[in-house]
Amino acid sequence: VKRYDSFSDDLAQRLGSYQAPGPTDSRGPCPGLNTLANHGLINRNGKNLNSSDIKTAFPRAFGIAEDAIETALHNYEVVCEYIKGTTCGTAANDGTFILTNLTILGEPPAFEHDYSYSRQDYRQNWAHGGIADNIYFNSSEMQAGLNVVGYKRSNPPKVATASYQQFNEVRLQRESTQNQNDFPGWFQQNIPPTLFETGFIFGATFDRDSSGTMKESTPMARLDWWNFWFSEESFPTQLGWVPASTEVFNNQFCLSVSSAVLHASVSSTPKSLPAGATATTFPPPANLPEGDPSPTLALFQSPPYAAPTAPTATK
Ligand code: HEM
Ligand code: MN
């Protein structure tokens, strides 16, 4: 695996070139993987993705260290295999894993979960048995989150950052909305994966200088970069973004952001919060019951997805 610990590589070469996906290309619920495919850093068609290619592409593009990718990949494999047998991918001869395509990642109930920042919920506004688009970017869902922190989109976009506290407020607002809009009984509390992904957002967009080094002692997410990344599924280089420095953006970083966001006290809590929304510890994994709705994501409540209970300072 080629490491990209320095900026000696030409940035443009490192990030590939953006090309919008065509009608037969596969994309899914992960803004990270979609971006890699749009830039040709993994197969542009989003199909037959070897895990070793994914592990090379993420450090190259986002500066993220391999151990944080392992967490996501491992949890995906474990959950998917448990739920769906071998349908989510196949084992390659060399011990790597081939992800069939990016869209399959959105198949519930496996790895995809409710109250995503930028996607609708599977059973949002629908009767039992009906589905919503839980896979592709949804601009109004994203804006609803940005509204919580008072960020308006504009052209050119305003530079603004959000703190741990603000992200906890966005997350709680999103939970509340889901609790009100989803088909009754469908609600599934999936705090650890949501917060690990929040760690990805902070790692990919923390305010940084032109060498990828953090400006503040505590990471602050750049909202202009976050919005560009998610809505374009491309790197916000035109807004001054460069990849993070790999030493910073690792598994420990993601876990400590998870924990810090989870423990950040909020100025007010939204109404209609589901039970357990403000919990800061999680029960051990339960056996997965059969049936519908199936709380399959209970698996996420075990390490390494579970956020550590004590916040650690991050730098
Ligand atoms: C969301 C898969 C690595 C960034 C997701 C989701 C899946 C997924 C299935 C949907 C969860 C949901 O919101 O319902 C994977 C797999 C990975 C991986 C299998 C490992 C190979 C990464 C990395 C990053 C990233 C390294 C960051 C650079 C995100 C973010 C979300 C997300 C920010 C949340 C989107 C939202 O809330 O709207 N990922 N991902 N992912 N992923 Fe990935
Ligand atoms: Mn989701």
PDB file of N, CA, C and O and ligand atoms in Angstrom, residues 29-33 54 58 62 64 69 72-73 76 105 111-113 116-119 197 200-201 204 229-230 249, ligand 1:
ATOM      1  N   PRO A  29     -24.722   4.854  -0.470  1.00  0.00           N
ATOM      2  CA  PRO A  29     -24.988   5.789   0.621  1.00  0.00           C
ATOM      3  C   PRO A  29     -23.744   6.384   1.263  1.00  0.00           C
ATOM      4  O   PRO A  29     -23.859   7.183   2.189  1.00  0.00           O
ATOM      5  N   CYS A  30     -22.539   5.990   0.797  1.00  0.00           N
ATOM      6  CA  CYS A  30     -21.314   6.488   1.428  1.00  0.00           C
ATOM      7  C   CYS A  30     -20.695   7.606   0.604  1.00  0.00           C
ATOM      8  O   CYS A  30     -20.197   7.370  -0.503  1.00  0.00           O
ATOM      9  N   PRO A  31     -20.700   8.821   1.142  1.00  0.00           N
ATOM     10  CA  PRO A  31     -20.104   9.947   0.405  1.00  0.00           C
ATOM     11  C   PRO A  31     -18.604   9.756   0.174  1.00  0.00           C
ATOM     12  O   PRO A  31     -18.054  10.285  -0.793  1.00  0.00           O
ATOM     13  N   GLY A  32     -17.961   9.011   1.054  1.00  0.00           N
ATOM     14  CA  GLY A  32     -16.530   8.755   0.896  1.00  0.00           C
ATOM     15  C   GLY A  32     -16.255   7.875  -0.312  1.00  0.00           C
ATOM     16  O   GLY A  32     -15.480   8.231  -1.202  1.00  0.00           O
ATOM     17  N   LEU A  33     -16.920   6.733  -0.377  1.00  0.00           N
ATOM     18  CA  LEU A  33     -16.700   5.795  -1.480  1.00  0.00           C
ATOM     19  C   LEU A  33     -17.200   6.368  -2.802  1.00  0.00           C
ATOM     20  O   LEU A  33     -16.558   6.191  -3.847  1.00  0.00           O
ATOM     21  N   ILE A  54      -9.626  -0.140  -2.055  1.00  0.00           N
ATOM     22  CA  ILE A  54     -10.278   0.844  -1.179  1.00  0.00           C
ATOM     23  C   ILE A  54      -9.293   1.336  -0.123  1.00  0.00           C
ATOM     24  O   ILE A  54      -9.205   2.528   0.169  1.00  0.00           O
ATOM     25  N   PHE A  58      -8.390   5.476   0.007  1.00  0.00           N
ATOM     26  CA  PHE A  58      -8.815   6.394   1.072  1.00  0.00           C
ATOM     27  C   PHE A  58      -7.658   7.222   1.656  1.00  0.00           C
ATOM     28  O   PHE A  58      -7.795   8.438   1.806  1.00  0.00           O
ATOM     29  N   PHE A  62      -8.192  11.146   1.066  1.00  0.00           N
ATOM     30  CA  PHE A  62      -8.657  11.891   2.237  1.00  0.00           C
ATOM     31  C   PHE A  62      -7.572  12.075   3.293  1.00  0.00           C
ATOM     32  O   PHE A  62      -7.770  12.772   4.272  1.00  0.00           O
ATOM     33  N   ILE A  64      -6.826   9.807   5.237  1.00  0.00           N
ATOM     34  CA  ILE A  64      -7.233   8.981   6.383  1.00  0.00           C
ATOM     35  C   ILE A  64      -6.300   7.778   6.526  1.00  0.00           C
ATOM     36  O   ILE A  64      -5.899   7.171   5.540  1.00  0.00           O
ATOM     37  N   ILE A  69     -10.169   2.951   8.250  1.00  0.00           N
ATOM     38  CA  ILE A  69     -10.890   2.311   7.150  1.00  0.00           C
ATOM     39  C   ILE A  69     -11.207   0.874   7.528  1.00  0.00           C
ATOM     40  O   ILE A  69     -12.285   0.358   7.262  1.00  0.00           O
ATOM     41  N   ALA A  72     -14.465   0.552   9.482  1.00  0.00           N
ATOM     42  CA  ALA A  72     -15.676   0.594   8.673  1.00  0.00           C
ATOM     43  C   ALA A  72     -15.806  -0.682   7.835  1.00  0.00           C
ATOM     44  O   ALA A  72     -16.873  -1.305   7.780  1.00  0.00           O
ATOM     45  N   LEU A  73     -14.722  -1.066   7.241  1.00  0.00           N
ATOM     46  CA  LEU A  73     -14.744  -2.230   6.352  1.00  0.00           C
ATOM     47  C   LEU A  73     -15.057  -3.506   7.129  1.00  0.00           C
ATOM     48  O   LEU A  73     -15.885  -4.312   6.736  1.00  0.00           O
ATOM     49  N   TYR A  76     -18.610  -3.570   8.235  1.00  0.00           N
ATOM     50  CA  TYR A  76     -19.459  -3.844   7.088  1.00  0.00           C
ATOM     51  C   TYR A  76     -19.468  -5.345   6.774  1.00  0.00           C
ATOM     52  O   TYR A  76     -20.521  -5.957   6.606  1.00  0.00           O
ATOM     53  N   LEU A 105     -24.494  -1.351  -0.570  1.00  0.00           N
ATOM     54  CA  LEU A 105     -24.241  -0.841   0.781  1.00  0.00           C
ATOM     55  C   LEU A 105     -25.495  -0.208   1.387  1.00  0.00           C
ATOM     56  O   LEU A 105     -25.604  -0.062   2.595  1.00  0.00           O
ATOM     57  N   PHE A 111     -26.004  -2.533   6.640  1.00  0.00           N
ATOM     58  CA  PHE A 111     -25.012  -1.586   7.123  1.00  0.00           C
ATOM     59  C   PHE A 111     -25.589  -0.176   7.126  1.00  0.00           C
ATOM     60  O   PHE A 111     -25.209   0.658   7.927  1.00  0.00           O
ATOM     61  N   GLU A 112     -26.499   0.049   6.223  1.00  0.00           N
ATOM     62  CA  GLU A 112     -27.144   1.365   6.141  1.00  0.00           C
ATOM     63  C   GLU A 112     -27.998   1.555   7.394  1.00  0.00           C
ATOM     64  O   GLU A 112     -28.573   0.616   7.919  1.00  0.00           O
ATOM     65  N   HIS A 113     -28.081   2.769   7.875  1.00  0.00           N
ATOM     66  CA  HIS A 113     -28.867   3.017   9.078  1.00  0.00           C
ATOM     67  C   HIS A 113     -29.699   4.281   8.929  1.00  0.00           C
ATOM     68  O   HIS A 113     -29.468   5.083   8.020  1.00  0.00           O
ATOM     69  N   SER A 116     -29.309   9.294   8.831  1.00  0.00           N
ATOM     70  CA  SER A 116     -28.104   9.788   8.169  1.00  0.00           C
ATOM     71  C   SER A 116     -28.207  11.303   8.037  1.00  0.00           C
ATOM     72  O   SER A 116     -29.306  11.844   7.961  1.00  0.00           O
ATOM     73  N   TYR A 117     -27.074  11.964   7.969  1.00  0.00           N
ATOM     74  CA  TYR A 117     -27.088  13.415   7.812  1.00  0.00           C
ATOM     75  C   TYR A 117     -27.647  13.833   6.450  1.00  0.00           C
ATOM     76  O   TYR A 117     -28.248  14.880   6.331  1.00  0.00           O
ATOM     77  N   SER A 118     -27.406  13.031   5.447  1.00  0.00           N
ATOM     78  CA  SER A 118     -27.662  13.503   4.085  1.00  0.00           C
ATOM     79  C   SER A 118     -28.532  12.567   3.264  1.00  0.00           C
ATOM     80  O   SER A 118     -28.653  12.738   2.055  1.00  0.00           O
ATOM     81  N   ARG A 119     -29.105  11.598   3.908  1.00  0.00           N
ATOM     82  CA  ARG A 119     -29.972  10.672   3.194  1.00  0.00           C
ATOM     83  C   ARG A 119     -31.279  10.520   3.960  1.00  0.00           C
ATOM     84  O   ARG A 119     -31.309  10.653   5.184  1.00  0.00           O
ATOM     85  N   GLU A 197     -19.218   7.866  11.807  1.00  0.00           N
ATOM     86  CA  GLU A 197     -19.266   8.626  10.555  1.00  0.00           C
ATOM     87  C   GLU A 197     -19.087  10.124  10.809  1.00  0.00           C
ATOM     88  O   GLU A 197     -18.527  10.841   9.970  1.00  0.00           O
ATOM     89  N   PHE A 200     -15.615  10.642  10.718  1.00  0.00           N
ATOM     90  CA  PHE A 200     -15.146  10.762   9.327  1.00  0.00           C
ATOM     91  C   PHE A 200     -15.351  12.190   8.809  1.00  0.00           C
ATOM     92  O   PHE A 200     -14.513  12.737   8.096  1.00  0.00           O
ATOM     93  N   ILE A 201     -16.495  12.760   9.149  1.00  0.00           N
ATOM     94  CA  ILE A 201     -16.771  14.125   8.671  1.00  0.00           C
ATOM     95  C   ILE A 201     -15.751  15.105   9.261  1.00  0.00           C
ATOM     96  O   ILE A 201     -15.182  15.931   8.540  1.00  0.00           O
ATOM     97  N   ALA A 204     -12.346  14.470   7.620  1.00  0.00           N
ATOM     98  CA  ALA A 204     -12.243  14.904   6.223  1.00  0.00           C
ATOM     99  C   ALA A 204     -12.315  16.413   6.094  1.00  0.00           C
ATOM    100  O   ALA A 204     -11.813  16.977   5.122  1.00  0.00           O
ATOM    101  N   TRP A 229     -18.435  18.584  -0.378  1.00  0.00           N
ATOM    102  CA  TRP A 229     -18.079  17.164  -0.466  1.00  0.00           C
ATOM    103  C   TRP A 229     -19.323  16.290  -0.632  1.00  0.00           C
ATOM    104  O   TRP A 229     -19.425  15.463  -1.546  1.00  0.00           O
ATOM    105  N   PHE A 230     -20.312  16.487   0.241  1.00  0.00           N
ATOM    106  CA  PHE A 230     -21.493  15.633   0.202  1.00  0.00           C
ATOM    107  C   PHE A 230     -22.339  15.888  -1.042  1.00  0.00           C
ATOM    108  O   PHE A 230     -22.831  14.954  -1.655  1.00  0.00           O
ATOM    109  N   PHE A 249      -5.639  11.946  11.103  1.00  0.00           N
ATOM    110  CA  PHE A 249      -6.927  11.360  10.736  1.00  0.00           C
ATOM    111  C   PHE A 249      -6.825   9.834  10.787  1.00  0.00           C
ATOM    112  O   PHE A 249      -6.673   9.178   9.775  1.00  0.00           O
TER     113      PHE A 249
HETATM  114  C1  HEM B   1     -21.936   6.517   5.430  1.00  0.00           C
HETATM  115  C2  HEM B   1     -19.927   2.367   3.971  1.00  0.00           C
HETATM  116  C3  HEM B   1     -15.549   4.289   4.694  1.00  0.00           C
HETATM  117  C4  HEM B   1     -17.587   8.636   5.126  1.00  0.00           C
HETATM  118  C5  HEM B   1     -21.751   5.222   5.009  1.00  0.00           C
HETATM  119  C6  HEM B   1     -22.821   4.269   4.826  1.00  0.00           C
HETATM  120  C7  HEM B   1     -22.269   3.126   4.410  1.00  0.00           C
HETATM  121  C8  HEM B   1     -20.848   3.323   4.340  1.00  0.00           C
HETATM  122  C9  HEM B   1     -23.010   1.838   4.110  1.00  0.00           C
HETATM  123  C10 HEM B   1     -24.307   4.560   5.037  1.00  0.00           C
HETATM  124  C11 HEM B   1     -24.667   4.690   6.480  1.00  0.00           C
HETATM  125  C12 HEM B   1     -25.877   5.567   6.601  1.00  0.00           C
HETATM  126  O1  HEM B   1     -25.699   6.798   6.699  1.00  0.00           O
HETATM  127  O2  HEM B   1     -26.994   5.053   6.590  1.00  0.00           O
HETATM  128  C13 HEM B   1     -18.553   2.505   4.117  1.00  0.00           C
HETATM  129  C14 HEM B   1     -17.595   1.425   4.004  1.00  0.00           C
HETATM  130  C15 HEM B   1     -16.364   1.967   4.222  1.00  0.00           C
HETATM  131  C16 HEM B   1     -16.558   3.394   4.456  1.00  0.00           C
HETATM  132  C17 HEM B   1     -17.928  -0.034   3.708  1.00  0.00           C
HETATM  133  C18 HEM B   1     -15.023   1.285   4.238  1.00  0.00           C
HETATM  134  C19 HEM B   1     -14.452   0.846   3.206  1.00  0.00           C
HETATM  135  C20 HEM B   1     -15.703   5.648   4.819  1.00  0.00           C
HETATM  136  C21 HEM B   1     -14.631   6.613   4.947  1.00  0.00           C
HETATM  137  C22 HEM B   1     -15.210   7.842   5.023  1.00  0.00           C
HETATM  138  C23 HEM B   1     -16.642   7.647   4.984  1.00  0.00           C
HETATM  139  C24 HEM B   1     -13.153   6.271   5.034  1.00  0.00           C
HETATM  140  C25 HEM B   1     -14.573   9.203   5.123  1.00  0.00           C
HETATM  141  C26 HEM B   1     -13.607   9.626   4.396  1.00  0.00           C
HETATM  142  C27 HEM B   1     -18.925   8.407   5.389  1.00  0.00           C
HETATM  143  C28 HEM B   1     -19.831   9.394   5.953  1.00  0.00           C
HETATM  144  C29 HEM B   1     -21.090   8.778   6.045  1.00  0.00           C
HETATM  145  C30 HEM B   1     -20.919   7.426   5.537  1.00  0.00           C
HETATM  146  C31 HEM B   1     -19.470  10.792   6.382  1.00  0.00           C
HETATM  147  C32 HEM B   1     -22.384   9.376   6.612  1.00  0.00           C
HETATM  148  C33 HEM B   1     -23.260   9.956   5.543  1.00  0.00           C
HETATM  149  C34 HEM B   1     -24.502  10.604   6.110  1.00  0.00           C
HETATM  150  O3  HEM B   1     -24.727  10.570   7.318  1.00  0.00           O
HETATM  151  O4  HEM B   1     -25.285  11.166   5.322  1.00  0.00           O
HETATM  152  N1  HEM B   1     -20.565   4.620   4.680  1.00  0.00           N
HETATM  153  N2  HEM B   1     -17.900   3.668   4.373  1.00  0.00           N
HETATM  154  N3  HEM B   1     -16.903   6.316   4.829  1.00  0.00           N
HETATM  155  N4  HEM B   1     -19.611   7.238   5.150  1.00  0.00           N
HETATM  156 FE1  HEM B   1     -18.761   5.502   4.584  1.00  0.00          FE
END
